[in-house]
Coordinates of C-alpha atoms and ligand atoms in Angstrom, one line a residue:
M1 CA 137.0 64.9 115.4
S2 CA 137.5 67.5 112.7
R3 CA 136.6 67.3 109.1
T4 CA 137.7 69.2 106.1
V5 CA 134.9 70.7 104.0
V6 CA 134.9 72.8 100.9
G7 CA 132.3 75.4 99.8
I8 CA 132.1 77.1 96.5
D9 CA 130.0 80.2 96.3
V10 CA 129.5 80.8 92.5
G11 CA 128.2 84.4 92.7
T12 CA 127.4 86.8 89.9
T13 CA 130.2 89.1 90.8
K14 CA 132.8 86.8 92.6
I15 CA 133.5 83.2 93.0
C16 CA 134.7 82.3 96.4
T17 CA 136.1 78.8 97.4
M18 CA 136.6 78.1 101.0
V19 CA 138.5 75.2 102.6
A20 CA 137.7 74.8 106.2
E21 CA 137.7 72.4 109.0
V22 CA 135.1 72.5 111.8
R23 CA 136.5 72.1 115.3
D24 CA 134.8 70.4 118.2
D25 CA 133.8 73.7 119.7
G26 CA 131.8 74.4 116.5
R27 CA 134.1 77.1 115.2
V28 CA 134.9 77.1 111.5
N29 CA 138.6 77.0 111.0
I30 CA 139.2 78.7 107.6
L31 CA 142.2 76.9 106.0
G32 CA 142.2 78.6 102.7
V33 CA 140.0 81.2 100.6
G34 CA 140.2 81.5 96.8
L35 CA 138.5 84.6 95.7
T36 CA 138.2 85.6 92.0
T37 CA 136.0 87.8 89.9
S38 CA 133.0 85.9 88.5
K39 CA 132.6 85.4 84.7
G40 CA 130.0 83.7 82.7
L41 CA 127.1 84.4 85.1
D42 CA 124.1 86.7 84.9
K43 CA 121.8 87.1 87.8
G44 CA 123.0 84.1 89.5
V45 CA 122.7 81.7 86.6
V46 CA 125.5 80.3 84.3
V47 CA 125.1 81.7 80.8
N48 CA 128.6 80.9 79.4
I49 CA 130.1 77.6 80.6
D50 CA 133.7 78.2 79.3
D51 CA 134.0 81.4 81.2
A52 CA 132.4 80.0 84.3
V53 CA 134.7 76.9 84.3
A54 CA 137.7 79.3 84.0
A55 CA 136.6 81.5 86.9
I56 CA 135.8 78.5 89.1
S57 CA 139.1 76.8 88.3
T58 CA 141.1 79.9 89.2
S59 CA 139.2 80.3 92.5
V60 CA 139.7 76.6 93.4
E61 CA 143.4 76.7 92.6
K62 CA 143.8 79.7 94.8
A63 CA 142.1 78.0 97.6
E64 CA 144.2 74.9 97.1
R65 CA 147.5 76.9 97.1
L66 CA 146.5 78.6 100.3
S67 CA 145.3 75.7 102.2
G68 CA 147.7 73.0 100.9
Y69 CA 144.5 70.9 100.5
R70 CA 143.7 69.2 97.2
I71 CA 140.0 69.8 96.5
G72 CA 138.0 66.9 95.3
T73 CA 134.4 67.7 96.2
A74 CA 132.5 70.7 97.4
Y75 CA 129.1 72.1 98.6
V76 CA 128.0 74.5 95.8
G77 CA 125.6 77.4 96.1
I78 CA 122.7 77.8 93.7
A79 CA 120.4 80.7 93.0
G80 CA 118.7 82.4 90.1
R81 CA 115.2 83.4 89.1
H82 CA 114.5 79.8 88.0
I83 CA 114.4 78.8 91.7
S84 CA 110.9 78.4 93.2
S85 CA 109.7 77.0 96.5
L86 CA 106.6 75.6 98.0
N87 CA 105.3 74.2 101.3
S88 CA 103.8 70.7 101.1
R89 CA 102.2 68.5 103.8
G90 CA 102.5 64.8 103.8
V91 CA 100.2 62.4 105.8
V92 CA 100.6 58.7 106.6
A93 CA 98.9 56.2 109.0
I94 CA 101.3 54.7 111.6
S95 CA 102.1 51.1 110.4
R96 CA 103.2 49.4 113.7
A97 CA 100.6 47.4 115.7
D98 CA 101.6 49.4 118.8
H99 CA 101.3 52.6 116.9
E100 CA 105.0 53.6 117.7
I101 CA 106.2 56.0 115.1
T102 CA 109.4 54.7 113.4
L103 CA 112.0 56.4 111.1
D104 CA 110.3 54.4 108.2
D105 CA 106.9 56.3 108.9
V106 CA 108.7 59.6 108.9
T107 CA 110.4 58.7 105.7
R108 CA 107.0 57.6 104.2
A109 CA 105.4 60.9 105.4
V110 CA 108.2 63.1 103.8
E111 CA 107.8 61.0 100.6
S112 CA 104.0 61.7 100.5
A113 CA 104.7 65.4 101.0
Q114 CA 106.9 65.2 97.9
A115 CA 104.3 63.6 95.8
V116 CA 103.3 67.1 94.7
A117 CA 103.4 67.5 90.9
I118 CA 106.8 68.9 89.9
P119 CA 106.8 69.9 86.2
T120 CA 109.1 67.8 84.0
Q121 CA 111.5 70.5 83.4
R122 CA 112.0 71.3 87.0
E123 CA 114.1 69.5 89.5
V124 CA 113.9 69.1 93.3
I125 CA 116.9 70.7 95.1
H126 CA 115.8 70.4 98.7
V127 CA 113.0 68.8 100.6
I128 CA 113.2 70.1 104.1
P129 CA 111.1 68.7 106.9
R130 CA 110.2 71.5 109.1
A131 CA 107.8 70.1 111.8
Y132 CA 105.6 67.1 112.4
I133 CA 102.0 66.8 113.6
V134 CA 101.0 63.6 115.4
D135 CA 97.3 63.1 115.8
G136 CA 96.7 66.8 115.3
H137 CA 99.4 67.9 117.8
E138 CA 101.6 70.4 116.1
N139 CA 105.1 71.6 116.1
I140 CA 106.8 68.3 117.0
R141 CA 110.4 68.3 115.9
D142 CA 111.1 64.6 116.5
P143 CA 108.2 62.2 116.3
V144 CA 110.2 59.0 116.4
G145 CA 109.4 57.0 119.4
M146 CA 106.1 58.8 120.1
S147 CA 102.7 56.9 119.7
G148 CA 100.0 58.0 117.4
Y149 CA 97.6 56.9 114.6
R150 CA 98.4 59.6 112.0
L151 CA 101.7 61.4 111.2
E152 CA 101.8 64.5 109.2
V153 CA 104.9 66.4 108.1
E154 CA 105.3 70.0 106.9
T155 CA 108.0 70.3 104.4
H156 CA 109.6 73.1 102.3
I157 CA 110.4 72.0 98.7
V158 CA 112.8 74.0 96.6
T159 CA 112.9 73.4 92.9
G160 CA 114.9 74.7 90.0
E161 CA 115.0 74.4 86.3
V162 CA 116.8 71.4 85.1
M163 CA 119.0 73.2 82.6
A164 CA 120.1 76.0 84.9
I165 CA 121.0 73.3 87.4
Q166 CA 122.9 71.1 84.9
N167 CA 124.9 74.1 83.6
L168 CA 126.1 74.9 87.2
I169 CA 127.0 71.3 87.7
K170 CA 128.7 71.0 84.5
S171 CA 130.8 74.2 85.2
V172 CA 132.0 73.0 88.6
E173 CA 132.7 69.4 87.4
R174 CA 134.7 70.7 84.4
A175 CA 136.7 72.7 86.8
G176 CA 137.7 69.4 88.3
V177 CA 135.5 69.3 91.4
Q178 CA 132.7 66.8 92.1
I179 CA 129.6 68.1 93.9
D180 CA 128.8 66.9 97.5
D181 CA 125.5 68.8 97.3
L182 CA 123.8 71.9 95.8
V183 CA 122.6 74.3 98.4
L184 CA 120.2 77.1 97.8
Q185 CA 122.3 80.2 98.5
P186 CA 120.0 82.0 101.1
L187 CA 119.9 78.7 103.1
A188 CA 123.7 78.7 103.1
S189 CA 123.9 82.4 104.0
A190 CA 121.5 81.8 106.9
E191 CA 123.8 79.1 108.3
A192 CA 126.5 81.7 108.6
V193 CA 124.7 84.7 109.9
L194 CA 121.5 83.7 111.9
S195 CA 121.5 82.4 115.4
P196 CA 119.2 79.5 116.3
E197 CA 117.2 82.1 118.4
D198 CA 116.6 84.2 115.3
K199 CA 115.3 81.2 113.5
D200 CA 113.1 80.2 116.4
R201 CA 111.7 83.6 116.9
G202 CA 111.0 84.3 113.2
V203 CA 113.4 86.2 110.9
V204 CA 113.9 87.2 107.3
L205 CA 117.4 86.6 105.8
V206 CA 118.1 89.0 102.9
D207 CA 121.3 88.4 101.0
I208 CA 121.8 91.4 98.6
G209 CA 124.5 90.3 96.2
G210 CA 125.7 91.6 92.8
G211 CA 123.0 90.0 90.5
T212 CA 120.4 88.7 92.9
T213 CA 118.8 89.4 96.3
D214 CA 118.0 86.1 98.0
V215 CA 115.3 86.0 100.7
A216 CA 114.6 83.2 103.2
I217 CA 112.1 83.3 106.0
F218 CA 112.6 81.1 109.1
I219 CA 110.0 80.6 111.9
Q220 CA 110.1 78.2 114.9
G221 CA 113.5 77.0 113.8
G222 CA 112.4 76.0 110.3
I223 CA 112.4 77.4 106.7
W224 CA 108.9 78.6 105.5
H225 CA 109.6 80.7 102.5
S226 CA 112.6 81.2 100.1
V227 CA 112.9 83.2 96.9
V228 CA 115.7 84.6 94.7
L229 CA 114.9 88.0 93.2
P230 CA 116.8 89.1 90.1
L231 CA 118.0 92.4 91.5
G232 CA 121.3 93.4 93.2
G233 CA 124.3 95.7 93.5
N234 CA 125.1 95.5 89.8
H235 CA 121.8 97.3 89.1
L236 CA 122.9 100.2 91.3
T237 CA 126.1 100.4 89.4
N238 CA 124.5 100.1 86.1
D239 CA 122.1 102.9 87.0
L240 CA 125.1 105.2 87.6
V241 CA 126.5 104.2 84.2
Y242 CA 123.2 105.2 82.4
V243 CA 122.3 108.3 84.3
L244 CA 125.7 109.8 84.8
H245 CA 127.3 108.6 81.6
T246 CA 130.3 107.3 83.3
P247 CA 132.2 104.1 82.4
H248 CA 131.3 101.0 84.5
N249 CA 134.7 101.0 86.5
T250 CA 134.1 104.6 87.5
A251 CA 130.5 104.0 88.4
E252 CA 131.5 101.1 90.7
Y253 CA 134.1 103.3 92.2
L254 CA 131.7 106.1 92.8
K255 CA 129.3 103.7 94.4
L256 CA 131.9 102.2 96.8
R257 CA 133.5 105.6 97.6
Y258 CA 130.6 107.9 97.9
G259 CA 127.4 105.7 97.8
S260 CA 124.6 105.8 100.3
A261 CA 121.2 104.2 100.2
I262 CA 119.7 107.4 101.6
A263 CA 120.5 110.7 99.8
T264 CA 120.9 113.9 101.8
E265 CA 120.8 117.4 100.5
P266 CA 124.2 119.1 100.7
T267 CA 124.5 121.5 103.7
E268 CA 126.1 124.9 103.1
G269 CA 129.8 124.9 102.7
D270 CA 129.6 121.1 102.1
D271 CA 131.7 120.1 99.1
D272 CA 129.0 118.1 97.2
M273 CA 130.9 117.9 93.8
I274 CA 132.9 115.0 92.8
D275 CA 135.3 115.3 89.8
T276 CA 135.1 112.2 87.7
E277 CA 135.7 110.6 84.3
S278 CA 133.2 110.7 81.6
F279 CA 132.9 108.4 78.6
S280 CA 134.9 110.7 76.4
P281 CA 138.5 109.8 76.9
G282 CA 140.4 112.4 78.9
E283 CA 137.3 114.4 79.7
H284 CA 136.2 115.0 83.2
Q285 CA 132.8 115.9 84.6
Q286 CA 131.6 117.2 87.9
I287 CA 128.9 115.1 89.6
S288 CA 126.9 116.1 92.6
R289 CA 127.1 113.5 95.5
S290 CA 123.6 114.1 96.5
H291 CA 122.5 113.5 92.9
L292 CA 124.6 110.3 92.8
N293 CA 122.8 109.0 96.0
Q294 CA 119.4 110.0 94.7
I295 CA 120.0 107.6 91.9
L296 CA 121.1 104.8 94.3
Q297 CA 118.2 105.5 96.7
A298 CA 115.7 105.1 94.0
R299 CA 117.0 101.7 93.2
C300 CA 117.4 100.7 96.7
E301 CA 113.9 101.7 97.4
Q302 CA 112.7 99.4 94.6
L303 CA 114.7 96.6 96.1
V304 CA 113.4 97.1 99.6
D305 CA 109.8 97.3 98.2
L306 CA 110.3 93.9 96.4
V307 CA 111.7 92.3 99.7
G308 CA 108.6 93.9 101.5
A309 CA 106.1 92.5 98.9
E310 CA 107.9 89.1 99.2
I311 CA 107.4 89.1 103.0
R312 CA 103.7 90.1 102.6
R313 CA 103.2 87.4 99.8
S314 CA 104.5 84.7 102.2
G315 CA 101.8 85.5 104.6
Y316 CA 104.1 85.5 107.6
E317 CA 104.4 89.2 108.1
G318 CA 103.2 89.3 111.6
L319 CA 105.4 86.3 112.8
L320 CA 108.8 87.9 112.4
P321 CA 109.9 89.6 115.7
A322 CA 113.6 89.0 115.0
G323 CA 113.1 91.3 111.9
I324 CA 115.4 91.3 109.0
V325 CA 119.1 90.3 108.7
L326 CA 120.8 91.9 105.7
T327 CA 123.9 90.3 104.3
G328 CA 125.8 90.0 101.0
G329 CA 128.1 92.6 99.5
S330 CA 125.5 95.3 98.8
S331 CA 124.3 95.2 102.4
Q332 CA 127.5 97.1 103.0
L333 CA 126.1 100.2 101.1
P334 CA 126.0 102.8 103.9
R335 CA 122.5 103.2 105.3
M336 CA 121.0 100.3 103.6
D337 CA 119.9 98.9 106.9
E338 CA 118.4 102.3 107.9
L339 CA 116.4 102.5 104.6
T340 CA 115.1 99.0 105.1
R341 CA 114.2 99.8 108.7
Q342 CA 112.3 102.9 107.7
M343 CA 110.5 101.3 104.7
L344 CA 109.4 98.0 106.3
D345 CA 109.2 99.0 109.9
M346 CA 111.0 96.0 111.3
P347 CA 114.2 95.5 113.2
V348 CA 117.1 95.4 110.7
R349 CA 120.7 94.3 111.3
I350 CA 123.7 93.4 109.1
G351 CA 124.6 89.8 109.3
V352 CA 128.4 88.8 109.5
P353 CA 129.7 85.3 109.6
T354 CA 130.8 84.5 113.1
Q355 CA 132.4 81.7 115.1
L356 CA 135.3 81.6 112.7
A357 CA 139.1 80.9 113.2
G358 CA 142.1 80.5 111.1
L359 CA 141.9 83.0 108.2
A360 CA 138.9 84.5 109.8
D361 CA 139.9 88.0 109.0
S362 CA 139.5 87.5 105.3
V363 CA 135.9 86.2 105.5
D364 CA 134.1 87.8 108.5
A365 CA 132.2 90.2 106.2
P366 CA 128.7 90.1 104.5
P367 CA 130.0 89.1 101.0
Y368 CA 131.2 85.8 102.5
A369 CA 128.1 84.8 104.3
T370 CA 127.2 82.2 101.5
G371 CA 130.7 80.7 101.3
V372 CA 130.9 80.3 105.2
G373 CA 127.4 79.0 105.2
L374 CA 128.1 76.4 102.6
V375 CA 131.0 75.0 104.6
R376 CA 128.8 75.0 107.8
W377 CA 126.0 73.3 105.8
G378 CA 128.6 70.7 104.7
V379 CA 129.6 70.0 108.2
T380 CA 126.2 69.5 109.8
R381 CA 124.6 67.8 106.8
G382 CA 127.7 66.3 105.4
L383 CA 128.4 64.1 108.4
L384 CA 124.9 62.8 107.7
H385 CA 126.0 61.7 104.2
P386 CA 128.9 59.6 105.1
N387 CA 129.7 58.3 101.7
G388 CA 129.4 61.8 100.3
A389 CA 127.4 60.3 97.5
V390 CA 124.7 62.7 96.4
T391 CA 122.4 62.9 93.4
V392 CA 122.5 61.7 90.0
R393 CA 120.8 64.7 88.7
E394 CA 118.1 63.6 86.2
G395 CA 114.6 65.3 86.3
G396 CA 112.3 63.3 88.6
N397 CA 115.0 60.9 89.7
W398 CA 113.2 59.5 92.6
R399 CA 116.0 57.2 93.8
A400 CA 118.3 60.2 94.1
I401 CA 115.7 62.4 95.6
Y402 CA 114.9 59.6 98.1
D403 CA 118.6 59.3 99.0
R404 CA 119.0 63.0 99.5
F405 CA 116.0 63.1 101.7
K406 CA 117.1 60.3 103.8
G407 CA 120.1 62.5 104.6
W408 CA 117.7 65.1 105.6
M409 CA 115.7 62.9 107.7
R410 CA 118.8 61.8 109.7
E411 CA 119.5 65.5 110.4
F412 CA 116.1 66.0 111.9
L413 CA 116.3 63.0 114.0
P414 CA 118.6 61.9 116.9
Ligands
ATP501 N1 131.0 98.7 100.5 C1 130.1 98.5 99.6 N2 129.1 99.4 99.3 C2 128.2 99.1 98.3 N3 128.2 98.0 97.6 C3 129.1 97.1 97.8 C4 130.1 97.3 98.9 N4 130.9 96.1 98.8 C5 130.4 95.4 97.8 N5 129.4 95.9 97.2 C6 128.6 95.4 96.1 O1 128.2 94.1 96.4 C7 128.0 93.4 95.2 C8 128.6 92.0 95.3 O2 128.1 91.4 96.4 P1 128.4 89.8 96.6 O3 129.8 89.6 96.7 O4 127.6 89.4 97.7 O5 127.8 89.3 95.3 P2 127.8 87.8 94.5 O6 127.7 86.8 95.6 O7 128.9 87.7 93.6 O8 126.5 88.0 93.7 P3 125.1 87.1 93.7 O9 125.0 86.6 95.2 O10 124.1 88.1 93.4 O11 125.1 86.1 92.6 C9 128.6 94.2 94.1 O12 127.5 94.8 93.3 C10 129.3 95.3 94.8 O13 129.4 96.5 94.1
MG502 MG1 126.0 85.9 96.5

């Protein structure tokens, strides 16, 4: 059985719509990709709805033309500084006289984990059960059918600001697409580039995009920490604009053509100078390549520092033997992996979406991790939402949250 699923990665620099079907062997068969320059977003958040709608529409139409599929609904990525996450534990007593744990007990346990105070201007995006504890026995992934007196559940709860969420939903809906579900971007990227073994052992997913760097920490197969940092490749380009006094397009070109996250001194006989445009029309200037890369390195170091601080803040520093998987467009900056390895003293690799078929060539690269991941998310979770109906998004809408989380429950249970 195959199913067609659509993902829309509404990024700060690009919008990428992917139409795919997932085959029985688990490979994602890409039927169409619609890529366009993003408009109306800043650091992952919609700041101009009309511009965002126009860009999303273009991307959706392109993907429709290429795939021949009429897009009605899609899984949509969400990011931005407004996102925050917390871990919460729920506890219930087992209700049946014979003390056998049922799906209803699990549902009540997750509900009780959710009973943490969420401020009124925030909304729950995900409630992810991670592991269960039965009578003090930890790390149980499926408690249904077990016997016990007391069931506890560890959950990871992701929330965002109501207005930022609403503006994203509005932009997608006005582009003519209904939302199957919103998915935190690093969770989507993780679906595309992490193996189950990475997640079991302990790994940090770092998606360095244009406007944001998204971080997610997985241990024992579950998500323990997620955060969106408001820093990305656009900052690298802007630094070049300000320091070298070059127009933005030129700065982006210089970064892509000559950039490196680690600057090296020119060796003798090495042609270190680059002839490039300045802000004065028709005037050229000479720029030293090592100087260019010193500027980039300074910002990359700040970014890696922030990621390191986030890993320490999570408290899981010592539990991540699989190290760091970098993805997103800016992970392609040469030596970004090397700099990260040096600074954080952890194994580092670049994550590329795998197990693809169809138009795989166009999306098997780090910038498409979120798009491919959204499709994968849609397939694994979407099958669990057979009616496709998700969320009426109103702050603290318990019914909607409950329905969503029932979907989650089914995912975690046989
Ligand atoms: N080869 C490369 N070297 C360096 N930077 C690159 C390269 N290719 C792309 N980038 C940078 O990657 C960034 C875009 O990455 P990506 O497509 O992942 O962002 P996005 O998803 O649109 O943004 P975000 O996820 O932050 O909202 C841009 O800043 C771009 O300059
Ligand atoms: Mg992105």
